[in-house]
Coordinates of C-alpha atoms and ligand atoms in Angstrom, one line a residue:
M1 CA 0.4 -0.3 0.4
E2 CA 1.3 3.3 -1.5
Q3 CA 1.5 5.7 1.9
F4 CA 3.5 8.7 1.4
I5 CA 4.4 10.4 4.8
P6 CA 6.9 13.1 4.6
K7 CA 10.1 13.0 6.1
Y8 CA 12.0 16.2 7.4
V9 CA 15.1 16.9 8.8
Q10 CA 15.3 19.7 11.9
G11 CA 17.0 23.0 11.6
A12 CA 17.6 25.8 13.7
T13 CA 15.7 27.5 11.9
G14 CA 12.8 24.9 10.9
D15 CA 12.2 21.9 8.8
W16 CA 13.5 20.9 5.6
E17 CA 13.1 18.3 2.9
V18 CA 15.9 15.6 1.7
V19 CA 16.1 15.5 -2.2
I20 CA 18.2 13.0 -3.5
G21 CA 18.8 11.8 -7.3
L22 CA 20.5 8.5 -8.2
E23 CA 22.6 8.3 -11.1
I24 CA 24.2 4.7 -10.9
H25 CA 26.2 3.3 -13.5
A26 CA 26.1 -0.8 -13.3
Q27 CA 28.6 -2.8 -16.0
V28 CA 27.0 -4.9 -18.9
A29 CA 27.5 -8.1 -17.9
S30 CA 29.2 -9.7 -21.8
E31 CA 31.8 -11.6 -22.1
A32 CA 33.2 -8.4 -24.3
K33 CA 33.6 -4.6 -24.9
L34 CA 31.0 -2.7 -26.3
F35 CA 32.1 -1.6 -29.8
S36 CA 35.7 -4.2 -29.9
G37 CA 35.7 -8.5 -29.0
S38 CA 38.5 -7.4 -26.2
S39 CA 37.3 -9.5 -23.6
T40 CA 35.9 -7.8 -20.0
K41 CA 37.5 -10.0 -17.4
F42 CA 38.4 -8.3 -14.3
G43 CA 41.8 -8.6 -12.6
A44 CA 44.1 -9.7 -15.5
E45 CA 48.0 -8.0 -15.5
P46 CA 47.7 -3.7 -16.6
N47 CA 46.9 -4.4 -20.7
T48 CA 46.2 -7.5 -21.5
H49 CA 42.9 -7.2 -23.1
V50 CA 43.8 -3.8 -25.4
S51 CA 42.4 -3.6 -29.3
F52 CA 43.3 -1.6 -31.4
V53 CA 39.8 0.3 -31.1
C54 CA 39.9 0.2 -27.6
S55 CA 43.4 2.1 -27.6
A56 CA 41.7 4.1 -30.4
M57 CA 44.9 3.7 -32.8
P58 CA 43.9 5.9 -35.7
G59 CA 41.4 5.0 -38.7
M60 CA 40.3 2.1 -36.1
L61 CA 35.5 1.2 -35.9
P62 CA 33.7 0.3 -33.3
V63 CA 31.3 -2.8 -34.5
I64 CA 28.2 -2.3 -31.5
N65 CA 28.2 -6.0 -29.7
E66 CA 24.5 -6.9 -30.1
E67 CA 25.1 -8.7 -27.1
C68 CA 25.7 -5.7 -24.8
I69 CA 22.4 -4.4 -26.8
R70 CA 20.6 -6.7 -25.4
Q71 CA 21.3 -7.1 -22.0
A72 CA 20.4 -3.3 -22.3
V73 CA 17.1 -4.0 -23.5
R74 CA 16.8 -7.0 -20.2
T75 CA 17.5 -4.0 -18.3
G76 CA 14.7 -1.7 -18.8
L77 CA 12.5 -5.0 -19.7
A78 CA 13.7 -6.0 -15.8
M79 CA 13.2 -2.4 -14.6
G80 CA 9.4 -1.9 -16.2
C81 CA 10.6 0.5 -18.3
E82 CA 10.0 2.3 -22.2
I83 CA 12.2 0.1 -24.3
H84 CA 13.2 3.0 -27.2
L85 CA 13.4 1.4 -30.9
R86 CA 15.5 3.5 -31.7
S87 CA 18.1 5.2 -29.7
V88 CA 21.7 7.4 -31.6
F89 CA 25.1 7.4 -29.5
D90 CA 26.7 10.4 -29.4
R91 CA 30.2 11.5 -28.6
K92 CA 30.7 13.1 -25.4
N93 CA 34.2 15.3 -25.9
Y94 CA 37.3 15.0 -23.2
F95 CA 40.3 15.1 -22.6
Y96 CA 41.6 12.6 -20.4
A97 CA 45.1 10.8 -20.0
D98 CA 42.5 8.1 -19.7
L99 CA 40.8 8.5 -22.5
P100 CA 42.7 7.7 -26.2
Q101 CA 39.7 8.7 -28.0
G102 CA 39.5 12.3 -26.5
Y103 CA 35.5 11.3 -27.0
Q104 CA 33.3 9.2 -24.8
I105 CA 30.7 7.3 -27.2
S106 CA 27.7 7.9 -25.0
Q107 CA 23.9 8.2 -25.0
F108 CA 22.6 12.0 -24.5
K109 CA 19.1 13.3 -26.8
D110 CA 18.2 9.9 -27.0
P111 CA 18.6 6.9 -24.8
I112 CA 18.1 3.4 -25.7
V113 CA 15.6 2.9 -22.4
G114 CA 13.4 6.0 -20.9
E115 CA 10.4 6.1 -18.5
G116 CA 10.2 3.8 -15.4
E117 CA 9.0 3.1 -12.3
I118 CA 10.4 1.5 -9.4
V119 CA 8.6 0.3 -6.2
V120 CA 10.9 -0.4 -3.0
D121 CA 9.5 -1.7 0.1
L122 CA 10.7 1.0 3.4
E123 CA 11.6 -0.7 6.8
D124 CA 8.3 0.7 8.4
G125 CA 6.0 -1.4 6.0
T126 CA 5.2 1.5 3.5
T127 CA 6.4 1.4 0.2
K128 CA 7.7 3.7 -2.5
T129 CA 7.0 4.4 -6.2
I130 CA 10.7 6.9 -7.8
G131 CA 10.4 7.2 -11.2
V132 CA 13.5 6.0 -13.4
E133 CA 14.8 8.9 -15.5
R134 CA 16.8 7.0 -18.4
L135 CA 18.4 3.9 -19.3
H136 CA 21.5 4.9 -21.5
L137 CA 24.6 3.2 -22.9
E138 CA 28.5 4.5 -22.7
Q139 CA 31.6 3.3 -23.0
D140 CA 34.1 2.6 -19.5
A141 CA 37.3 4.7 -19.0
G142 CA 40.1 3.8 -18.9
K143 CA 41.8 3.7 -15.1
S144 CA 45.5 5.7 -14.3
M145 CA 47.3 4.6 -11.8
H146 CA 49.6 6.6 -9.6
D147 CA 50.6 5.1 -7.3
Q148 CA 53.3 2.5 -9.5
H149 CA 56.1 4.9 -10.3
P150 CA 57.1 7.6 -7.1
T151 CA 56.6 11.0 -10.7
Q152 CA 54.8 9.0 -13.3
T153 CA 51.6 8.2 -13.5
Y154 CA 50.6 4.4 -15.3
V155 CA 47.9 3.7 -17.6
D156 CA 45.7 0.3 -17.4
L157 CA 43.1 0.3 -21.0
N158 CA 41.6 -3.2 -20.0
R159 CA 38.6 -1.2 -19.2
S160 CA 38.9 1.0 -22.2
G161 CA 35.1 0.4 -24.2
V162 CA 33.5 -1.7 -21.7
A163 CA 29.7 -1.1 -21.4
L164 CA 28.6 0.6 -18.6
M165 CA 24.5 0.6 -18.6
E166 CA 24.6 4.4 -16.7
I167 CA 21.1 4.5 -14.5
V168 CA 19.3 7.4 -14.2
S169 CA 16.7 8.0 -11.7
K170 CA 14.4 10.9 -10.9
P171 CA 14.8 13.7 -7.7
D172 CA 12.3 11.1 -5.9
M173 CA 13.8 10.1 -3.2
R174 CA 13.5 11.8 0.2
S175 CA 15.5 10.1 2.6
A176 CA 19.3 7.6 3.3
E177 CA 17.5 5.0 3.8
E178 CA 15.0 5.2 0.6
A179 CA 17.7 5.4 -2.0
G180 CA 20.0 3.2 0.2
A181 CA 16.4 1.0 -1.0
Y182 CA 16.0 2.5 -4.6
F183 CA 20.1 0.8 -5.5
R184 CA 19.5 -2.3 -3.5
K185 CA 16.4 -3.3 -6.0
I186 CA 18.0 -1.9 -9.5
R187 CA 20.5 -4.1 -8.6
T188 CA 18.5 -7.3 -7.1
L189 CA 16.9 -6.8 -10.8
V190 CA 20.0 -6.8 -12.8
R191 CA 21.4 -10.0 -10.7
Y192 CA 17.8 -11.3 -11.7
A193 CA 18.3 -10.9 -15.0
G194 CA 21.9 -11.5 -15.5
T195 CA 22.6 -8.0 -16.8
C196 CA 25.3 -7.2 -14.2
D197 CA 26.8 -9.5 -12.4
G198 CA 26.0 -6.2 -8.8
N199 CA 29.6 -6.7 -7.3
M200 CA 30.8 -3.8 -6.3
D201 CA 33.6 -4.2 -4.4
Q202 CA 35.3 -5.2 -8.2
G203 CA 33.4 -2.1 -9.3
S204 CA 30.7 -3.4 -11.6
M205 CA 27.9 -1.0 -10.1
R206 CA 28.6 2.6 -7.9
A207 CA 26.2 5.9 -8.1
D208 CA 26.8 9.0 -8.2
V209 CA 24.2 10.6 -5.6
N210 CA 23.0 14.3 -6.7
V211 CA 21.4 15.5 -3.4
S212 CA 19.5 19.0 -2.6
V213 CA 17.5 20.2 0.5
R214 CA 14.4 22.3 -0.1
R215 CA 11.9 23.7 3.0
P216 CA 8.6 21.9 2.7
G217 CA 6.4 22.1 -1.2
A218 CA 9.6 24.9 -2.2
E219 CA 10.8 24.8 -5.4
L220 CA 13.6 22.2 -6.1
G221 CA 17.0 22.9 -3.9
I222 CA 20.1 23.2 -5.9
R223 CA 21.9 20.8 -6.1
S224 CA 25.7 18.5 -5.3
E225 CA 26.9 15.5 -7.1
T226 CA 29.0 13.8 -5.1
K227 CA 30.8 11.0 -8.1
N228 CA 31.8 6.6 -7.6
V229 CA 30.2 6.3 -4.8
N230 CA 30.7 1.9 -4.7
S231 CA 28.8 1.1 -1.0
V232 CA 25.4 1.6 -0.1
R233 CA 26.9 2.8 3.3
F234 CA 28.6 5.3 1.3
M235 CA 25.8 6.7 -0.1
M236 CA 24.3 7.2 3.2
Q237 CA 27.0 8.8 4.9
V238 CA 26.8 11.0 1.9
I239 CA 23.3 12.2 1.8
A240 CA 24.3 12.2 5.3
F241 CA 26.5 14.6 5.2
E242 CA 25.2 16.6 2.0
T243 CA 21.7 17.6 4.2
R244 CA 23.4 18.5 7.5
R245 CA 26.4 20.3 5.4
Q246 CA 23.4 22.2 3.0
I247 CA 21.5 23.1 6.6
D248 CA 24.1 24.3 7.9
L249 CA 25.5 27.0 4.7
L250 CA 21.5 28.7 4.1
E251 CA 20.9 28.7 7.3
D252 CA 23.4 30.7 7.9
G253 CA 22.5 32.7 5.6
G254 CA 25.1 31.2 3.1
E255 CA 24.4 30.0 -0.6
V256 CA 24.9 25.7 -2.2
L257 CA 26.8 26.3 -5.1
Q258 CA 26.2 23.3 -7.9
E259 CA 29.8 21.3 -7.5
T260 CA 30.9 17.7 -8.1
R261 CA 32.2 16.6 -5.2
Q262 CA 33.6 13.5 -4.2
F263 CA 33.6 11.3 -0.9
D264 CA 36.8 10.6 1.6
P265 CA 35.9 6.8 3.3
A266 CA 37.9 7.7 5.7
S267 CA 36.3 10.8 7.5
G268 CA 32.8 10.6 5.7
T269 CA 32.6 13.9 4.4
T270 CA 32.2 15.4 1.3
S271 CA 34.9 17.6 -0.6
S272 CA 34.2 19.9 -3.3
L273 CA 36.3 18.9 -7.3
R274 CA 34.7 21.3 -9.3
S275 CA 31.7 23.7 -9.6
K276 CA 29.5 24.0 -12.4
E277 CA 31.9 27.4 -13.8
E278 CA 35.0 24.8 -14.0
A279 CA 32.3 22.1 -16.3
H280 CA 33.3 20.3 -18.9
D281 CA 31.1 21.4 -21.9
Y282 CA 31.6 18.3 -23.8
R283 CA 30.4 18.6 -27.2
Y284 CA 27.9 15.6 -27.5
F285 CA 27.7 15.6 -31.8
P286 CA 25.7 12.2 -32.9
D287 CA 29.1 9.8 -33.4
P288 CA 29.7 9.8 -36.4
D289 CA 31.0 6.1 -37.0
L290 CA 27.8 4.7 -36.2
L291 CA 24.7 4.5 -37.1
P292 CA 21.3 4.8 -35.0
L293 CA 20.4 1.8 -33.5
E294 CA 17.3 0.3 -34.9
F295 CA 15.8 -2.2 -33.2
T296 CA 12.2 -4.1 -33.7
Q297 CA 9.3 -4.4 -31.7
E298 CA 9.7 -8.2 -32.3
F299 CA 13.5 -8.5 -30.8
V300 CA 12.0 -7.2 -27.0
D301 CA 9.3 -9.0 -27.6
D302 CA 11.4 -12.0 -27.7
L303 CA 14.2 -10.3 -25.0
A304 CA 11.3 -10.0 -22.9
K305 CA 10.2 -13.3 -23.4
A306 CA 12.9 -15.0 -22.2
L307 CA 13.3 -13.4 -19.0
P308 CA 13.2 -15.1 -15.3
E309 CA 10.6 -14.5 -12.9
L310 CA 11.2 -10.8 -11.8
P311 CA 11.8 -10.4 -7.5
D312 CA 8.5 -9.2 -7.6
D313 CA 6.2 -11.5 -9.2
K314 CA 8.0 -14.1 -7.3
R315 CA 7.5 -12.8 -4.3
N316 CA 3.5 -12.6 -4.6
R317 CA 3.9 -16.1 -5.9
L318 CA 5.7 -16.9 -3.0
I319 CA 2.4 -15.3 -0.6
N320 CA -0.4 -15.9 -2.4
D321 CA 0.2 -19.6 -3.8
L322 CA 2.9 -21.4 -1.1
G323 CA 1.3 -19.3 2.2
V324 CA 5.5 -17.4 3.1
S325 CA 4.9 -14.6 4.7
A326 CA 5.5 -11.1 4.2
Y327 CA 8.7 -11.1 5.5
N328 CA 10.1 -14.0 4.6
A329 CA 9.2 -13.5 0.8
A330 CA 11.5 -10.7 0.9
V331 CA 14.1 -12.1 2.3
L332 CA 14.2 -14.4 0.2
V333 CA 14.0 -12.9 -3.4
A334 CA 16.5 -10.1 -2.2
E335 CA 18.9 -12.4 -3.4
K336 CA 18.1 -14.8 -6.6
E337 CA 20.2 -16.8 -5.1
S338 CA 18.5 -17.9 -1.8
A339 CA 15.3 -17.6 -3.6
D340 CA 16.9 -20.4 -6.4
Y341 CA 17.7 -22.0 -3.0
F342 CA 14.6 -22.4 -1.2
E343 CA 12.1 -23.6 -4.4
S344 CA 14.4 -26.6 -5.6
L345 CA 14.8 -27.2 -1.4
L346 CA 11.2 -26.7 -1.4
D347 CA 11.1 -29.2 -4.7
S348 CA 13.5 -32.2 -3.2
L349 CA 11.3 -31.8 -0.2
A350 CA 7.3 -32.3 -1.5
H351 CA 9.0 -35.1 -3.4
K352 CA 10.2 -36.7 -0.2
T353 CA 7.2 -36.4 1.8
G354 CA 4.7 -37.2 -0.5
K355 CA 3.5 -33.2 0.8
A356 CA 2.3 -29.9 -1.2
K357 CA 4.9 -27.6 -0.9
E358 CA 2.5 -24.6 0.2
E359 CA 1.5 -27.3 3.3
L360 CA 5.9 -27.0 3.9
A361 CA 6.4 -23.9 2.5
T362 CA 6.3 -21.9 5.8
Q363 CA 8.4 -24.5 7.7
A364 CA 11.0 -24.3 4.6
A365 CA 10.7 -21.0 4.1
N366 CA 11.4 -20.9 8.9
W367 CA 14.7 -23.5 8.0
V368 CA 16.3 -21.4 5.3
I369 CA 16.4 -17.7 7.4
G370 CA 17.2 -18.8 10.5
D371 CA 18.1 -21.5 10.5
L372 CA 20.9 -22.2 7.4
F373 CA 21.1 -17.7 7.0
G374 CA 21.9 -18.0 10.6
A375 CA 24.8 -20.7 10.3
L376 CA 26.4 -18.3 7.2
K377 CA 25.5 -15.5 8.4
K378 CA 28.3 -16.2 11.4
T379 CA 30.1 -17.9 9.3
G380 CA 30.8 -14.5 6.3
K381 CA 29.5 -16.9 3.3
S382 CA 27.1 -16.8 0.8
I383 CA 24.1 -19.6 -0.3
S384 CA 26.4 -20.4 -3.1
E385 CA 29.0 -21.3 -0.5
S386 CA 26.9 -23.4 1.6
P387 CA 28.0 -25.9 4.0
V388 CA 24.9 -28.0 3.5
S389 CA 23.6 -29.1 0.5
L390 CA 20.0 -28.6 -0.7
K391 CA 19.5 -32.5 -0.5
D392 CA 20.7 -33.4 3.5
G393 CA 19.4 -29.6 3.9
A394 CA 15.8 -31.1 2.1
E395 CA 16.2 -34.6 4.2
L396 CA 16.9 -32.8 7.8
L397 CA 13.5 -31.1 7.0
A398 CA 12.0 -34.5 5.7
L399 CA 13.3 -36.6 9.3
Q400 CA 11.7 -33.7 11.3
I401 CA 8.0 -33.6 9.7
D402 CA 7.8 -37.5 8.8
G403 CA 8.4 -37.3 13.2
T404 CA 11.6 -39.4 12.7
I405 CA 13.2 -37.0 14.6
S406 CA 11.8 -33.8 16.6
G407 CA 12.5 -30.1 15.4
R408 CA 14.9 -29.9 19.4
I409 CA 17.6 -32.5 17.4
A410 CA 16.7 -31.3 14.2
K411 CA 18.9 -28.1 15.3
D412 CA 21.4 -30.7 16.9
V413 CA 21.8 -32.4 13.8
F414 CA 22.2 -29.5 12.0
E415 CA 25.2 -27.8 14.0
I416 CA 26.9 -31.8 14.0
M417 CA 26.1 -31.7 10.0
L418 CA 27.6 -27.4 9.7
D419 CA 30.4 -29.0 11.3
T420 CA 30.9 -32.7 9.5
G421 CA 29.2 -32.3 6.5
K422 CA 27.6 -35.6 7.9
N423 CA 24.5 -36.6 5.8
P424 CA 21.5 -35.4 8.3
E425 CA 20.4 -39.5 8.4
L426 CA 23.5 -41.1 8.9
I427 CA 24.3 -38.2 11.9
V428 CA 20.5 -39.5 13.4
E429 CA 21.7 -42.9 12.9
E430 CA 25.5 -42.8 14.5
K431 CA 23.9 -40.9 17.0
G432 CA 20.9 -42.6 18.1
L433 CA 17.9 -39.8 18.0
K434 CA 15.3 -41.1 16.7
Q435 CA 12.2 -39.7 18.3
V436 CA 11.1 -41.7 20.4
S437 CA 7.0 -42.8 20.2
D438 CA 6.9 -45.6 21.5
T439 CA 3.8 -45.1 24.5
G440 CA 4.7 -48.4 26.3
A441 CA 8.6 -46.4 26.3
I442 CA 7.3 -43.2 27.3
D443 CA 4.6 -44.4 29.8
A444 CA 7.0 -46.1 32.1
I445 CA 8.9 -43.7 31.8
I446 CA 6.8 -41.4 33.3
D447 CA 5.7 -43.2 35.5
E448 CA 9.2 -42.4 36.7
V449 CA 9.2 -38.7 37.3
I450 CA 6.1 -38.5 39.4
A451 CA 7.1 -41.2 41.4
D452 CA 10.3 -38.6 41.8
N453 CA 8.3 -35.5 42.6
Q454 CA 5.5 -36.8 44.1
D455 CA 5.9 -33.7 46.1
K456 CA 4.9 -31.6 42.5
L457 CA 2.1 -34.1 41.8
A458 CA -0.1 -32.6 44.9
Q459 CA 1.0 -28.9 44.0
Y460 CA -0.2 -30.1 40.8
R461 CA -3.7 -31.4 42.0
G462 CA -4.6 -28.3 44.4
G463 CA -4.4 -26.4 40.8
K464 CA -0.5 -25.5 39.8
D465 CA -1.6 -26.2 36.4
K466 CA 1.5 -24.9 35.3
L467 CA 3.6 -27.9 36.5
F468 CA 2.3 -29.3 33.9
G469 CA 5.3 -28.3 31.5
F470 CA 7.4 -29.0 35.0
F471 CA 6.4 -33.1 34.0
V472 CA 7.1 -32.7 30.4
G473 CA 10.2 -30.9 31.1
Q474 CA 11.5 -34.0 33.1
V475 CA 10.2 -36.6 30.2
M476 CA 12.2 -34.5 27.7
K477 CA 15.3 -34.6 29.7
K478 CA 15.2 -38.8 31.1
T479 CA 14.9 -39.4 27.4
Q480 CA 17.9 -36.8 25.6
G481 CA 15.0 -34.6 23.8
K482 CA 14.7 -37.6 22.0
A483 CA 10.6 -38.0 22.9
N484 CA 7.4 -36.9 20.4
P485 CA 6.2 -34.0 22.6
Q486 CA 3.6 -35.0 21.0
V487 CA 2.7 -38.4 22.3
V488 CA 4.1 -36.8 26.1
N489 CA 1.4 -34.4 26.4
Q490 CA -1.1 -37.7 25.6
L491 CA -0.2 -39.6 28.1
L492 CA 1.3 -37.4 30.7
K493 CA -2.4 -36.0 31.0
P494 CA -4.4 -39.1 32.7
K495 CA -1.5 -39.2 34.9
L496 CA -1.7 -36.3 36.0
D497 CA -5.1 -35.7 36.9
G498 CA -5.8 -38.9 38.6
Ligands
ADP501 P1 23.6 15.8 -15.3 O1 23.2 15.0 -15.9 O2 24.4 17.5 -15.2 O3 24.3 15.3 -14.0 P2 20.7 15.2 -14.4 O4 19.6 16.5 -14.8 O5 20.9 14.2 -15.9 O6 21.6 16.1 -14.7 O7 20.5 14.9 -13.2 C1 21.1 14.0 -12.5 C2 20.7 13.8 -11.0 O8 20.6 14.5 -10.6 C3 19.8 12.6 -12.1 O9 19.6 12.0 -10.9 C4 18.9 13.9 -11.0 O10 17.5 12.9 -10.6 C5 19.5 14.6 -10.0 N1 18.2 16.0 -9.5 C6 18.1 16.8 -10.3 N2 17.4 17.8 -9.7 C7 18.8 17.4 -8.5 C8 18.2 19.1 -7.2 N3 18.0 19.4 -7.8 N4 18.3 17.4 -5.5 C9 18.7 16.2 -5.9 N5 19.3 15.9 -7.3 C10 18.7 16.2 -8.0
MG502 MG1 25.6 13.2 -13.8

């Protein structure tokens, strides 16, 4: 449910509203670069993935990589944006050592993807719709290395010409939380669509963070733009710092300058790089080496059909068809690997137990999120590195569902699985952990417990009902937790009541 609650920041002279817009750079997942066949592989020796095109040798001509076009269209579709059947590549001219062409090929007036809307979930349970302005394709530049030589700068052109998608939001975000949620949602979407690996450590995704403040309801204020922020945490620090800085400036009677800033992770602050007056005049014009990019609606439709189920659809299906709680569903779909693990586990469990998935889904989701994720978190592992295979996870749950082991014992077995990598059936067998449902055996233990606790029995019969739990506990203790609690309850009640 859309619920608009404005969030204002208090200043000394009244309330302020923060306005944020993000320009996200996402590296296209593709073997080859945007206009050459050179590899995009991360971590190679400097200048080993460089063709004559990437190094801008005279006379070289760009040839468009169709896979990069498909990836941009897939991304646009995953974000629910308008796809433009005709777009244009422009030259963005500037001079820098890591840009051998002297211009970057980008898209300016006619991007490949147009407007759309992204719905994000906020912590208070509300949602917010954030507009996307456009997505355009562009080349990455090379990398200047200032730390290789005391007096010289080296240039690595491996990244030169790698395809980037720039995803530009509307200035629709009003808090650091909203900006973080929007960025994470875009990351989830590109990872589902397989169009960007979302790997922020390797620079596959980064954002330019635009921040301004205004009095509630007033015109948009002057913004600062902090470049190349490469984690969600840093993004939130930038927003917090810029908000404070701009409010303080304005309240002291000063004005915010439109400028480009940089973030310093060590101090959590931003500082000015250049003002608007120093801004480049990029002299954009259509690249004469490239024809306008045109494709058919059929090309787009085929890509749409081949897209995997997207996170919002998946979440709704988990909630509506399988009865998973909204919270659990949101956690599971945030990473495609988690959702895939859960769904395969559920398939396997349904197969093993012969029960319907909707009967099993809640328990399976609780186990994946509570037990498995808990254990992974402790060891800093991701789901793809899980020490517990899908097969063993499903087996553990199946043992619990068919009554072979109790829920309490299942936790112990899981601990042993994590430590030893053994399969749960083997552990249950070796350690003799099978649940005891044999009424004769349980009966005998109940009798012992009652004989040993005559005083408690008298108190129970005198009206202290709560002692029922004490007796259950004693029986469980005597059986090392192996007695079937349901059977214990059934047998104990009549004996205590006498
Ligand atoms: P440029 O290309 O010069 O950076 P754009 O108009 O493309 O400028 O805007 C870039 C980003 O800045 C967009 O994400 C947009 O939403 C955001 N933005 C524009 N005006 C403001 C503002 N007043 N406050 C915060 N963000 C803004
Ligand atoms: Mg910008």
